[in-house]
Coordinates of C-alpha atoms and ligand atoms in Angstrom, one line a residue:
Chain A
M395 CA 39.2 13.5 -0.2
G396 CA 38.4 12.8 2.9
D397 CA 40.4 12.3 6.1
A398 CA 42.1 9.4 6.4
V399 CA 41.2 8.8 9.6
E400 CA 38.1 9.9 11.5
I401 CA 37.0 9.1 15.2
T402 CA 34.3 10.4 16.9
G403 CA 33.1 9.9 20.5
L404 CA 34.7 6.6 20.5
V405 CA 34.2 4.8 23.5
K406 CA 35.5 1.1 24.3
R407 CA 34.7 -0.7 27.5
F408 CA 36.3 -3.8 28.7
G409 CA 34.1 -4.8 31.4
S410 CA 34.8 -2.4 34.3
V411 CA 38.0 -0.9 32.6
T412 CA 37.3 2.4 30.2
A413 CA 39.8 1.7 27.4
V414 CA 38.9 4.4 25.1
D415 CA 36.9 7.3 26.5
G416 CA 35.3 9.3 24.5
L417 CA 38.2 10.1 21.8
D418 CA 37.9 12.4 18.9
L419 CA 40.6 12.4 16.7
K420 CA 41.2 13.4 12.9
M421 CA 44.5 12.3 10.4
P422 CA 45.2 14.1 7.4
R423 CA 45.6 12.3 4.0
G424 CA 49.2 12.3 3.5
G425 CA 50.0 12.7 7.4
L426 CA 52.2 11.1 9.6
L427 CA 50.1 11.7 13.5
A428 CA 51.7 10.0 16.6
L429 CA 49.8 8.8 18.9
L430 CA 51.4 9.6 22.9
G431 CA 49.8 8.5 26.0
P432 CA 51.4 6.8 29.3
N433 CA 50.9 2.6 29.4
G434 CA 47.5 1.9 29.4
A435 CA 45.9 5.1 27.4
G436 CA 44.0 3.1 25.0
K437 CA 46.2 3.8 22.2
T438 CA 46.3 0.1 20.8
T439 CA 42.7 -0.2 21.6
T440 CA 42.1 2.8 19.9
V441 CA 44.1 1.4 16.4
E442 CA 42.6 -1.7 17.1
I443 CA 39.2 -0.2 16.4
C444 CA 40.5 1.2 13.3
E445 CA 41.9 -2.2 11.9
G446 CA 38.6 -3.5 12.4
F447 CA 39.8 -5.7 14.8
V448 CA 37.7 -4.5 18.2
R449 CA 33.8 -2.9 18.0
P450 CA 33.5 -0.2 19.5
D451 CA 31.2 0.8 22.1
E452 CA 30.1 4.1 20.9
G453 CA 31.3 6.7 18.6
T454 CA 32.0 6.4 14.5
V455 CA 35.4 5.5 13.2
R456 CA 36.3 6.8 9.4
V457 CA 39.1 5.2 7.9
L458 CA 39.9 6.2 4.4
G459 CA 36.0 6.8 4.2
L460 CA 34.9 3.6 5.4
D461 CA 33.6 1.8 8.5
P462 CA 36.4 -0.6 9.4
R463 CA 34.3 -3.4 10.9
R464 CA 31.0 -3.0 7.7
D465 CA 33.7 -2.5 5.4
G466 CA 36.6 -4.2 6.4
T467 CA 37.3 -6.2 2.9
A468 CA 37.4 -3.2 1.2
L469 CA 39.2 -1.7 3.4
R470 CA 42.1 -4.0 3.9
P471 CA 43.7 -4.4 0.9
R472 CA 44.0 -0.4 1.3
I473 CA 45.9 -0.4 4.6
G474 CA 49.1 -2.1 6.1
V475 CA 49.4 -2.7 9.8
M476 CA 52.1 -3.3 12.2
P477 CA 50.8 -4.7 16.0
Q478 CA 52.2 -4.5 18.8
G479 CA 54.3 -7.5 19.0
G480 CA 53.9 -11.1 17.7
G481 CA 51.7 -11.5 14.3
A482 CA 53.8 -14.6 12.8
Y483 CA 53.5 -18.1 13.3
P484 CA 56.7 -19.2 16.1
G485 CA 58.6 -21.3 13.5
V486 CA 57.8 -19.4 10.2
R487 CA 61.2 -18.6 8.4
A488 CA 61.2 -14.4 7.9
E489 CA 61.3 -14.7 3.7
E490 CA 58.2 -17.0 3.8
M491 CA 56.0 -15.1 6.4
L492 CA 56.5 -11.7 4.4
G493 CA 56.0 -13.9 0.9
L494 CA 53.0 -14.9 1.8
V495 CA 51.5 -11.0 3.0
A496 CA 53.3 -9.8 -0.2
A497 CA 51.4 -12.5 -1.9
C498 CA 47.8 -11.1 -0.3
A499 CA 49.0 -7.7 -2.5
A500 CA 48.2 -7.2 -5.7
D501 CA 51.1 -5.1 -6.3
P502 CA 54.0 -5.9 -3.5
L503 CA 57.2 -4.5 -3.0
D504 CA 59.7 -7.3 -3.4
P505 CA 59.9 -9.3 -0.3
A506 CA 63.6 -9.9 -0.6
W507 CA 64.7 -6.3 -1.2
L508 CA 62.8 -4.8 1.8
L509 CA 64.1 -7.8 3.9
D510 CA 67.5 -6.3 2.8
V511 CA 66.4 -3.2 3.8
L512 CA 65.4 -3.7 7.3
G513 CA 68.7 -5.4 7.6
L514 CA 67.1 -9.4 7.8
G515 CA 69.0 -10.4 4.5
G516 CA 71.1 -12.7 6.5
A517 CA 67.8 -13.9 8.7
R518 CA 66.1 -14.9 5.8
R519 CA 65.3 -18.3 7.0
T520 CA 65.7 -18.1 10.4
P521 CA 62.5 -19.2 12.1
F522 CA 60.5 -16.1 13.4
K523 CA 60.8 -17.3 17.4
R524 CA 64.6 -17.5 16.9
L525 CA 65.2 -13.6 15.2
S526 CA 65.7 -11.6 18.2
G527 CA 63.3 -8.6 19.7
G528 CA 64.3 -6.0 17.2
Q529 CA 64.9 -8.3 14.1
Q530 CA 61.1 -9.4 15.1
Q531 CA 59.6 -5.9 15.0
R532 CA 61.7 -5.5 11.8
L533 CA 60.1 -7.8 10.2
S534 CA 56.5 -6.8 11.4
L535 CA 57.3 -3.5 9.6
A536 CA 57.9 -4.9 6.5
C537 CA 54.6 -6.8 6.7
A538 CA 52.6 -3.8 7.0
L539 CA 54.8 -1.7 4.3
V540 CA 54.6 -4.8 1.9
G541 CA 51.9 -4.5 -0.1
R542 CA 52.3 -0.6 -0.6
P543 CA 49.3 0.5 1.2
E544 CA 47.7 3.6 1.1
L545 CA 47.3 4.3 5.1
V546 CA 49.8 2.3 7.7
F547 CA 49.0 1.5 11.4
L548 CA 52.0 1.1 13.1
D549 CA 51.7 0.6 16.7
E550 CA 55.4 1.6 18.6
P551 CA 57.6 0.4 15.2
T552 CA 60.8 1.2 16.9
A553 CA 60.0 -0.4 20.3
G554 CA 63.7 -2.9 21.5
M555 CA 65.1 -1.3 17.8
D556 CA 68.8 -0.6 18.5
P557 CA 69.5 2.8 17.5
Q558 CA 70.7 2.4 14.1
A559 CA 67.5 0.5 13.1
R560 CA 65.7 3.3 14.6
R561 CA 67.5 5.7 12.5
L562 CA 66.7 3.1 9.2
V563 CA 62.9 3.7 10.3
W564 CA 62.8 6.8 10.9
D565 CA 63.9 7.3 7.0
L566 CA 61.2 5.2 6.0
L567 CA 59.0 6.9 7.6
E568 CA 60.3 10.1 5.9
A569 CA 60.0 8.5 2.7
L570 CA 56.7 6.9 3.4
R571 CA 55.5 10.2 4.1
A572 CA 57.6 12.1 1.1
D573 CA 55.6 9.7 -1.0
G574 CA 52.1 10.0 0.0
V575 CA 51.3 7.5 2.6
S576 CA 49.7 8.3 5.5
V577 CA 51.2 7.5 8.6
L578 CA 49.3 6.7 12.2
L579 CA 52.1 5.4 14.6
T580 CA 51.9 4.8 18.1
T581 CA 54.7 5.7 20.7
H582 CA 56.5 6.2 23.9
L583 CA 59.9 7.8 22.3
M584 CA 59.0 11.7 23.1
E585 CA 61.8 12.7 19.8
E586 CA 61.1 10.4 17.6
A587 CA 57.1 12.2 17.5
E588 CA 58.7 15.2 17.8
T589 CA 61.1 15.4 14.4
L590 CA 58.9 13.2 12.4
A591 CA 55.1 14.5 13.3
D592 CA 53.1 16.4 11.5
D593 CA 50.5 16.5 14.6
I594 CA 50.9 15.1 17.9
V595 CA 48.0 13.5 19.8
I596 CA 48.6 12.6 23.6
V597 CA 45.6 10.6 24.5
D598 CA 45.0 9.5 28.7
R599 CA 42.5 7.3 30.4
G600 CA 41.3 7.4 26.9
R601 CA 40.8 10.6 26.2
V602 CA 42.5 12.9 23.7
I603 CA 44.6 15.6 26.2
A604 CA 46.3 17.8 24.1
Q605 CA 47.0 17.7 20.4
G606 CA 48.8 19.7 17.6
S607 CA 51.8 19.9 16.1
P608 CA 54.9 19.5 17.7
S609 CA 56.0 23.0 17.7
A610 CA 52.6 24.3 18.9
L611 CA 52.5 21.7 22.3
T612 CA 55.7 22.6 22.9
A613 CA 55.2 26.7 22.3
E614 CA 51.8 26.5 24.0
H615 CA 53.1 24.9 27.2
A616 CA 56.6 26.3 27.6
D617 CA 55.0 30.0 29.5
D618 CA 58.7 29.6 30.9
A619 CA 61.5 28.1 29.5
Q620 CA 63.8 26.0 31.3
L621 CA 67.6 25.5 31.5
R622 CA 69.3 22.2 30.9
F623 CA 73.1 20.8 31.1
R624 CA 74.8 17.5 32.3
A625 CA 76.6 16.7 34.8
R626 CA 78.0 13.6 37.0
P627 CA 74.3 11.8 38.3
G628 CA 73.4 12.4 41.6
L629 CA 74.1 15.7 42.5
D630 CA 71.9 17.4 45.4
T631 CA 69.0 18.6 43.3
E632 CA 67.7 20.6 46.6
L633 CA 70.9 21.9 47.5
L634 CA 70.4 24.1 43.9
S635 CA 67.1 24.7 44.4
A636 CA 67.9 26.4 47.6
A637 CA 70.8 28.1 45.6
L638 CA 68.2 29.7 43.7
P639 CA 65.6 31.5 43.9
E640 CA 61.9 31.2 45.0
G641 CA 60.1 29.1 42.5
Y642 CA 62.1 27.2 40.6
L643 CA 62.3 23.3 39.8
V644 CA 65.0 21.7 39.8
R645 CA 64.9 17.6 38.7
E646 CA 67.5 15.1 37.4
S647 CA 65.1 14.1 34.4
A648 CA 67.4 10.9 33.5
P649 CA 70.7 10.1 35.3
G650 CA 73.4 12.6 34.5
A651 CA 70.6 15.2 32.9
Y652 CA 69.2 18.1 34.8
R653 CA 66.7 20.7 34.5
V654 CA 65.7 23.7 35.5
A655 CA 62.3 24.9 35.4
G656 CA 61.2 28.6 36.1
I657 CA 61.9 31.9 34.4
V658 CA 65.7 31.4 33.3
D659 CA 67.7 35.0 33.1
P660 CA 71.6 36.0 33.1
Q661 CA 71.5 35.8 36.9
V662 CA 70.2 31.9 37.1
V663 CA 72.5 30.1 34.7
S664 CA 74.8 32.1 37.0
T665 CA 73.7 31.3 39.6
V666 CA 73.7 26.9 38.3
T667 CA 77.1 27.2 36.8
A668 CA 78.1 28.8 40.3
W669 CA 76.9 26.0 42.3
C670 CA 78.4 23.1 40.0
A671 CA 82.1 25.1 40.3
Q672 CA 81.8 25.3 44.7
Q673 CA 80.7 21.7 43.7
G674 CA 83.6 21.2 41.8
V675 CA 81.4 19.5 38.8
L676 CA 81.6 20.6 35.1
A677 CA 78.3 22.3 33.9
E678 CA 78.1 20.5 30.2
E679 CA 76.2 20.6 27.6
L680 CA 74.4 24.1 29.3
H681 CA 71.5 24.6 26.9
V682 CA 68.6 27.8 28.1
G683 CA 65.2 27.4 25.4
K684 CA 61.8 25.9 25.6
R685 CA 60.7 22.7 26.6
D686 CA 60.6 20.0 25.3
L687 CA 57.5 17.3 24.2
E688 CA 58.9 15.2 26.8
E689 CA 58.4 18.2 29.7
V690 CA 55.1 19.1 28.3
F691 CA 53.8 15.2 28.1
L692 CA 54.6 14.8 31.7
E693 CA 53.1 17.8 32.6
L694 CA 50.2 17.0 31.5
T695 CA 50.1 13.2 31.9
G696 CA 51.8 13.8 35.8
R697 CA 55.0 12.2 37.0
E698 CA 53.8 9.5 38.6
L699 CA 54.0 6.1 37.6
R700 CA 50.5 4.5 36.2
T701 CA 49.4 1.3 37.9
Chain B
M968 CA 68.7 15.7 16.2
T969 CA 68.3 14.7 12.3
T970 CA 66.9 11.9 10.5
T971 CA 69.0 12.7 7.2
P972 CA 71.3 9.3 6.9
S973 CA 74.7 10.0 7.3
A974 CA 75.5 9.7 4.1
G975 CA 73.7 12.9 3.4
R976 CA 71.2 11.7 0.7
P977 CA 67.7 10.0 1.4
R978 CA 67.9 6.3 1.7
F979 CA 65.0 5.8 -0.3
A980 CA 64.3 6.8 -4.5
P981 CA 61.3 8.5 -4.4
G982 CA 58.3 6.9 -5.6
T983 CA 59.9 3.7 -4.1
F984 CA 56.2 3.2 -1.2
T985 CA 53.7 5.4 -4.0
P986 CA 50.9 3.1 -2.8
A987 CA 49.6 0.6 -4.8
P988 CA 46.9 -1.3 -3.0
G989 CA 44.4 -3.9 -3.9
S990 CA 44.1 -7.4 -3.5
G991 CA 45.8 -10.4 -5.0
R992 CA 44.6 -13.2 -6.9
R993 CA 43.0 -15.7 -5.0
G994 CA 44.5 -18.6 -6.1
R995 CA 48.2 -17.2 -5.7
M996 CA 47.0 -16.6 -2.0
L997 CA 45.4 -20.5 -1.7
L998 CA 48.4 -22.0 -3.0
T999 CA 50.6 -19.5 -1.2
H1000 CA 48.9 -20.1 2.3
A1001 CA 48.6 -23.5 1.8
R1002 CA 52.4 -23.9 1.4
V1003 CA 53.5 -22.0 4.4
E1004 CA 50.7 -24.3 6.3
T1005 CA 52.1 -27.5 5.0
S1006 CA 55.7 -26.6 5.5
L1007 CA 55.4 -25.5 9.4
T1008 CA 53.4 -28.9 10.0
L1009 CA 55.8 -31.0 7.7
R1010 CA 58.2 -29.4 9.8
H1011 CA 56.9 -29.5 13.2
G1012 CA 58.6 -32.6 15.7
E1013 CA 55.2 -32.9 17.4
Q1014 CA 53.2 -32.7 14.8
I1015 CA 55.7 -36.0 12.8
L1016 CA 55.6 -37.9 15.8
L1017 CA 51.3 -37.2 16.1
T1018 CA 50.9 -37.4 12.1
L1019 CA 53.0 -39.8 11.6
L1020 CA 55.0 -41.8 13.9
I1021 CA 52.4 -43.0 16.2
P1022 CA 49.9 -44.3 13.5
L1023 CA 53.1 -46.6 12.1
A1024 CA 53.8 -47.7 15.0
L1025 CA 50.6 -48.6 15.2
L1026 CA 50.3 -50.5 12.1
V1027 CA 53.2 -52.4 11.9
G1028 CA 51.9 -53.6 15.4
L1029 CA 48.7 -54.3 14.9
S1030 CA 49.8 -55.9 11.9
L1031 CA 52.2 -58.1 13.4
L1032 CA 51.1 -58.8 16.7
D1033 CA 46.9 -60.5 17.4
I1034 CA 46.0 -57.8 19.6
L1035 CA 42.4 -56.9 17.9
P1036 CA 40.0 -59.1 17.6
T1037 CA 39.6 -59.2 13.2
E1038 CA 36.5 -59.8 11.4
G1039 CA 36.5 -63.5 9.4
S1040 CA 39.2 -64.9 7.2
L1041 CA 40.6 -61.5 6.8
A1042 CA 44.4 -60.2 7.1
R1043 CA 45.3 -58.5 9.9
V1044 CA 47.1 -55.5 7.4
D1045 CA 44.3 -55.7 5.6
W1046 CA 42.1 -55.1 8.5
I1047 CA 43.9 -53.2 10.3
T1048 CA 45.2 -50.2 7.4
P1049 CA 42.4 -49.0 6.4
R1050 CA 41.4 -48.1 10.2
I1051 CA 45.0 -46.2 10.5
L1052 CA 44.1 -44.6 7.2
A1053 CA 41.6 -42.8 9.6
L1054 CA 43.6 -42.5 12.3
A1055 CA 45.9 -40.7 10.2
V1056 CA 43.3 -38.2 9.0
M1057 CA 41.7 -37.4 12.5
S1058 CA 45.3 -37.0 14.0
S1059 CA 46.2 -34.2 11.2
A1060 CA 42.9 -33.1 10.3
F1061 CA 41.7 -33.0 13.8
T1062 CA 43.6 -33.2 16.7
G1063 CA 47.2 -31.3 15.1
Q1064 CA 44.8 -28.9 13.1
A1065 CA 43.0 -27.5 16.2
I1066 CA 46.2 -27.3 18.4
A1067 CA 48.2 -25.3 15.5
L1068 CA 45.1 -22.9 15.1
G1069 CA 44.7 -22.1 18.8
F1070 CA 48.7 -21.2 19.2
D1071 CA 48.8 -19.2 16.0
R1072 CA 46.0 -17.4 17.7
R1073 CA 47.5 -16.7 20.6
Y1074 CA 50.5 -15.8 18.7
G1075 CA 48.4 -13.1 16.5
V1076 CA 49.3 -15.0 13.5
L1077 CA 45.4 -14.8 13.1
K1078 CA 45.2 -11.7 13.3
R1079 CA 48.4 -10.9 11.4
L1080 CA 46.6 -12.1 8.4
S1081 CA 43.4 -10.7 8.3
A1082 CA 44.9 -7.7 8.3
T1083 CA 45.9 -8.2 5.0
A1084 CA 43.2 -8.8 2.2
L1085 CA 43.5 -12.4 2.8
P1086 CA 39.4 -13.2 2.8
R1087 CA 38.4 -14.9 6.1
W1088 CA 37.0 -17.8 4.2
L1089 CA 40.1 -18.3 2.7
L1090 CA 42.0 -18.3 6.3
V1091 CA 40.6 -21.6 6.6
A1092 CA 40.3 -22.8 3.0
G1093 CA 44.5 -22.4 3.3
R1094 CA 44.6 -24.3 6.6
L1095 CA 42.4 -27.3 5.4
A1096 CA 44.2 -27.3 1.4
A1097 CA 47.1 -28.1 3.6
A1098 CA 45.3 -30.3 5.5
L1099 CA 45.0 -32.6 2.5
V1100 CA 47.9 -32.0 1.1
V1101 CA 49.6 -33.2 5.0
V1102 CA 46.6 -36.3 4.3
A1103 CA 47.9 -37.5 1.1
L1104 CA 51.6 -37.4 2.3
Q1105 CA 50.6 -40.0 5.3
V1106 CA 48.3 -41.9 2.8
V1107 CA 51.2 -42.4 0.3
V1108 CA 53.2 -43.7 3.7
L1109 CA 51.1 -45.4 5.1
G1110 CA 49.9 -46.9 2.3
A1111 CA 54.3 -48.1 1.7
V1112 CA 55.1 -49.5 4.7
A1113 CA 51.4 -51.3 4.7
A1114 CA 52.3 -52.8 1.2
L1115 CA 55.5 -54.1 2.9
L1116 CA 53.1 -55.7 5.0
G1117 CA 51.3 -57.5 2.6
W1118 CA 48.2 -55.4 2.6
A1119 CA 46.1 -56.1 -0.3
P1120 CA 43.5 -53.8 -0.4
S1121 CA 40.4 -54.3 -3.0
L1122 CA 41.1 -51.9 -5.6
S1123 CA 37.3 -51.4 -6.8
G1124 CA 36.9 -49.4 -3.6
A1125 CA 40.0 -47.4 -4.4
A1126 CA 38.4 -44.6 -5.6
Y1127 CA 35.8 -44.3 -3.5
G1128 CA 38.4 -44.9 -0.2
V1129 CA 39.9 -41.6 -1.7
V1130 CA 36.7 -39.7 -2.0
L1131 CA 35.9 -40.8 2.1
L1132 CA 39.9 -39.8 2.9
V1133 CA 38.5 -35.7 1.4
A1134 CA 35.7 -36.3 2.8
G1135 CA 37.1 -37.1 6.2
T1136 CA 39.7 -34.7 6.0
L1137 CA 37.0 -32.1 5.7
S1138 CA 35.0 -33.2 8.6
F1139 CA 37.7 -33.1 10.6
G1140 CA 38.8 -30.6 9.7
A1141 CA 36.1 -28.4 10.5
L1142 CA 36.0 -30.4 13.3
G1143 CA 39.7 -29.0 14.4
V1144 CA 38.9 -24.9 13.4
L1145 CA 35.5 -25.6 15.6
L1146 CA 37.5 -26.6 18.7
G1147 CA 41.0 -24.8 18.1
G1148 CA 39.3 -21.7 17.0
S1149 CA 37.2 -20.5 20.1
L1150 CA 38.9 -21.8 23.2
R1151 CA 42.6 -21.1 25.4
P1152 CA 45.5 -23.2 23.4
E1153 CA 46.2 -24.7 26.7
L1154 CA 42.3 -26.4 26.6
V1155 CA 42.3 -26.8 22.7
L1156 CA 45.8 -28.9 23.5
A1157 CA 44.0 -30.8 26.7
L1158 CA 40.6 -31.7 24.4
A1159 CA 42.3 -32.2 21.3
N1160 CA 45.1 -35.2 22.7
L1161 CA 41.8 -36.0 25.3
V1162 CA 39.6 -36.7 22.6
W1163 CA 42.0 -37.8 20.0
F1164 CA 42.6 -40.5 22.4
V1165 CA 38.7 -41.5 23.4
L1166 CA 37.6 -41.9 19.7
L1167 CA 41.0 -43.7 19.1
L1168 CA 40.2 -46.5 21.6
A1169 CA 36.7 -46.4 21.7
G1170 CA 35.4 -43.8 18.7
G1171 CA 35.1 -47.1 16.1
I1172 CA 39.2 -46.6 15.3
L1173 CA 40.8 -49.3 16.9
L1174 CA 37.4 -51.5 17.0
A1175 CA 34.9 -52.3 14.9
P1176 CA 31.3 -50.9 15.2
A1177 CA 30.3 -54.3 14.7
T1178 CA 32.2 -55.9 17.8
L1179 CA 31.0 -53.2 20.6
P1180 CA 27.9 -54.3 22.3
G1181 CA 24.6 -53.4 22.4
A1182 CA 23.7 -49.7 20.8
A1183 CA 26.7 -48.7 21.8
G1184 CA 28.2 -50.0 17.6
D1185 CA 25.0 -48.1 16.0
I1186 CA 26.2 -44.4 18.0
V1187 CA 30.2 -45.3 17.5
A1188 CA 29.0 -45.8 14.0
L1189 CA 27.9 -42.3 13.8
L1190 CA 30.6 -40.9 15.0
P1191 CA 32.9 -39.2 12.3
S1192 CA 35.9 -41.1 13.4
G1193 CA 34.0 -45.0 12.7
A1194 CA 32.0 -43.5 10.3
L1195 CA 35.3 -42.9 8.1
A1196 CA 37.3 -46.2 9.8
E1197 CA 34.2 -48.2 8.5
G1198 CA 33.7 -46.8 5.2
L1199 CA 37.3 -47.0 5.1
R1200 CA 37.3 -50.7 5.7
A1201 CA 34.3 -51.5 3.4
A1202 CA 35.9 -50.2 0.6
L1203 CA 39.1 -51.0 1.1
T1204 CA 38.5 -55.1 2.0
E1205 CA 35.2 -55.3 0.5
G1206 CA 35.2 -52.8 -2.9
T1207 CA 32.3 -52.1 -1.3
V1208 CA 30.7 -48.1 -1.8
S1209 CA 28.2 -47.7 0.8
W1210 CA 27.2 -43.7 1.1
R1211 CA 25.8 -43.9 4.5
P1212 CA 29.6 -43.2 6.4
L1213 CA 29.7 -40.3 3.7
A1214 CA 26.5 -38.9 4.5
V1215 CA 27.5 -38.7 8.7
L1216 CA 30.5 -37.0 7.6
A1217 CA 29.3 -34.6 5.3
A1218 CA 26.7 -33.9 8.2
W1219 CA 29.5 -33.5 11.2
G1220 CA 31.4 -31.3 9.0
A1221 CA 28.3 -29.1 8.0
V1222 CA 27.4 -28.5 11.6
A1223 CA 31.2 -28.1 12.6
A1224 CA 31.6 -25.4 9.8
A1225 CA 28.4 -23.4 10.6
L1226 CA 28.8 -23.2 14.2
A1227 CA 32.6 -22.4 13.8
T1228 CA 31.7 -19.3 11.7
R1229 CA 30.2 -18.2 14.7
T1230 CA 32.1 -19.4 17.0
T1231 CA 36.0 -18.9 15.8
R1232 CA 37.8 -15.8 17.1
L1233 CA 41.0 -14.4 15.9
T1234 CA 42.9 -14.3 19.3
Ligands
ATP415 N1 41.4 -7.0 25.9 C1 41.2 -6.9 26.6 N2 40.4 -7.2 27.8 C2 40.7 -6.5 28.4 N3 41.3 -5.3 29.1 C3 42.2 -4.5 27.8 C4 41.8 -5.2 26.7 N4 42.8 -4.7 25.8 C5 43.0 -3.4 26.6 N5 42.7 -4.0 28.0 C6 42.6 -2.1 28.4 O1 42.8 -1.0 28.1 C7 43.1 -0.1 28.7 C8 43.9 0.5 27.4 O2 44.8 -0.6 26.8 P1 45.8 -0.3 25.7 O3 46.2 -1.5 25.1 O4 45.1 0.5 24.6 O5 47.0 1.0 26.2 P2 47.9 1.0 25.3 O6 47.7 2.4 25.7 O7 48.4 0.5 23.7 O8 49.2 1.0 26.7 P3 50.7 0.7 25.7 O9 51.6 1.9 26.2 O10 51.4 -0.1 27.3 O11 50.9 0.2 25.0 C9 44.5 -0.9 30.1 O12 43.5 -0.9 30.7 C10 44.1 -3.1 28.7 O13 43.9 -3.0 30.1
MG416 MG1 49.8 -0.7 22.9

């Protein structure tokens, strides 16, 4: 059996914008691959090319061994698609929409069961436009899964979902993988990619800039470890930097979440806690370890916001 | 962090999602698609206004008031009802269809559905089947109201009238898909309404081609609106079966369908 997805030298331009710029990617059958990258990196474009919606300018794409455009008729019954947003009549009821997609499949899952599982049992008769953003996402996910596909493309499946729904989706993804379904997803949640994916591909400006298993990616880019702790937001990180020897980088990655990058030895830990004590704050959840995927991602793609 | 649920056991029994891909049966796909499209149309307030309330208002108004020039000794309701049926077909199969399709593309519906096993031709066939159902309902309601107003159609032409209604729905439906499938929804909305208005007044629906000056009448009889209205009038008042209007409708439908297969975009 060949790969679930195999892309070589893929290029896609929109006018003067090169959305995908020589991208290579391989995903084995039964695998779960997470495509990461900043906004506008070309993730959706790549996925839509795999689904046969967008015509590539250069390169070859094989999905389940088929050309998504030429062999679309043979391919579409075998894949499930969750687009990034939209994908339903505004006035359609949740159960009607899922029923319609289910009717297109030979041996679909029970739509009513799937709606219940996804917490939409009470919204069966609610028109799509009156579902909340997270509920719309869940319906869209249901549409991708209902036909029992062998490969699913999920474009930011957990975007806009509350923590409970997100956890449910993670369980679903685990179950899909256990049952042998190949999954290609895009996400901005590093935690999601790190815990679920067999393979991670990071793209930026339409090119692959790093790939590998989550542990390989974090190990590869972890020449130096880091120290993380939580304290009240707004501590003066410059001051803490000054208290440490040359070459240590201190930042507040999220309000109240601090990271000290550099070679973490006992002396550094002691300096940090002592400095906190001087400020009259308790350093909580002090943790020394290799960098997580988010650090690696920021390192690779830069810390500036893309415009 | 863990992805196992709090209960500590997997939430889904093994094998729940084991792949079993394949295409649904065509008949079932068509039926389900047509049913969804039909109920969406019938639930949509603006569509009901366009497809039913305006034709009803015109039917009642023009039957009771002496505004339009009719022909010969014909009762006003007998003259106006076939024309209103033509308007009903144009409203739902063309204008309503085009606008709905334009916005469905915007909302990613076509993309969603074409990501399933639903073949492209079925995507259109489902919409046209829904249009036929809606036209049938329009004809029942409008016909019943016309009957109350004294409408007495020629029964010998009724069967041919049905043929013309079906041909008109398919032809206008193809034109609706052509317009709704290629332009931005805002533009579709504006154009579909404009065309509706122009054809209503000058396209042979409210004014019979024969009453138009010079060559205008001949040209209007070649428009799908003029052909359908005149064909229905001849069939339902005189019982005349003339193949000309059917040929005109078929030609418009064929050209529109051929163009639409090239110009229709999913988004
Ligand atoms: N249909 C289109 N026409 C013109 N430009 C497009 C089109 N689709 C995408 N682009 C451009 O291509 C680039 C890649 O877009 P894409 O949607 O693939 O990014 P993405 O990685 O999915 O981003 P995000 O994380 O925000 O979803 C962007 O610069 C975008 O503006
Ligand atoms: Mg995207």
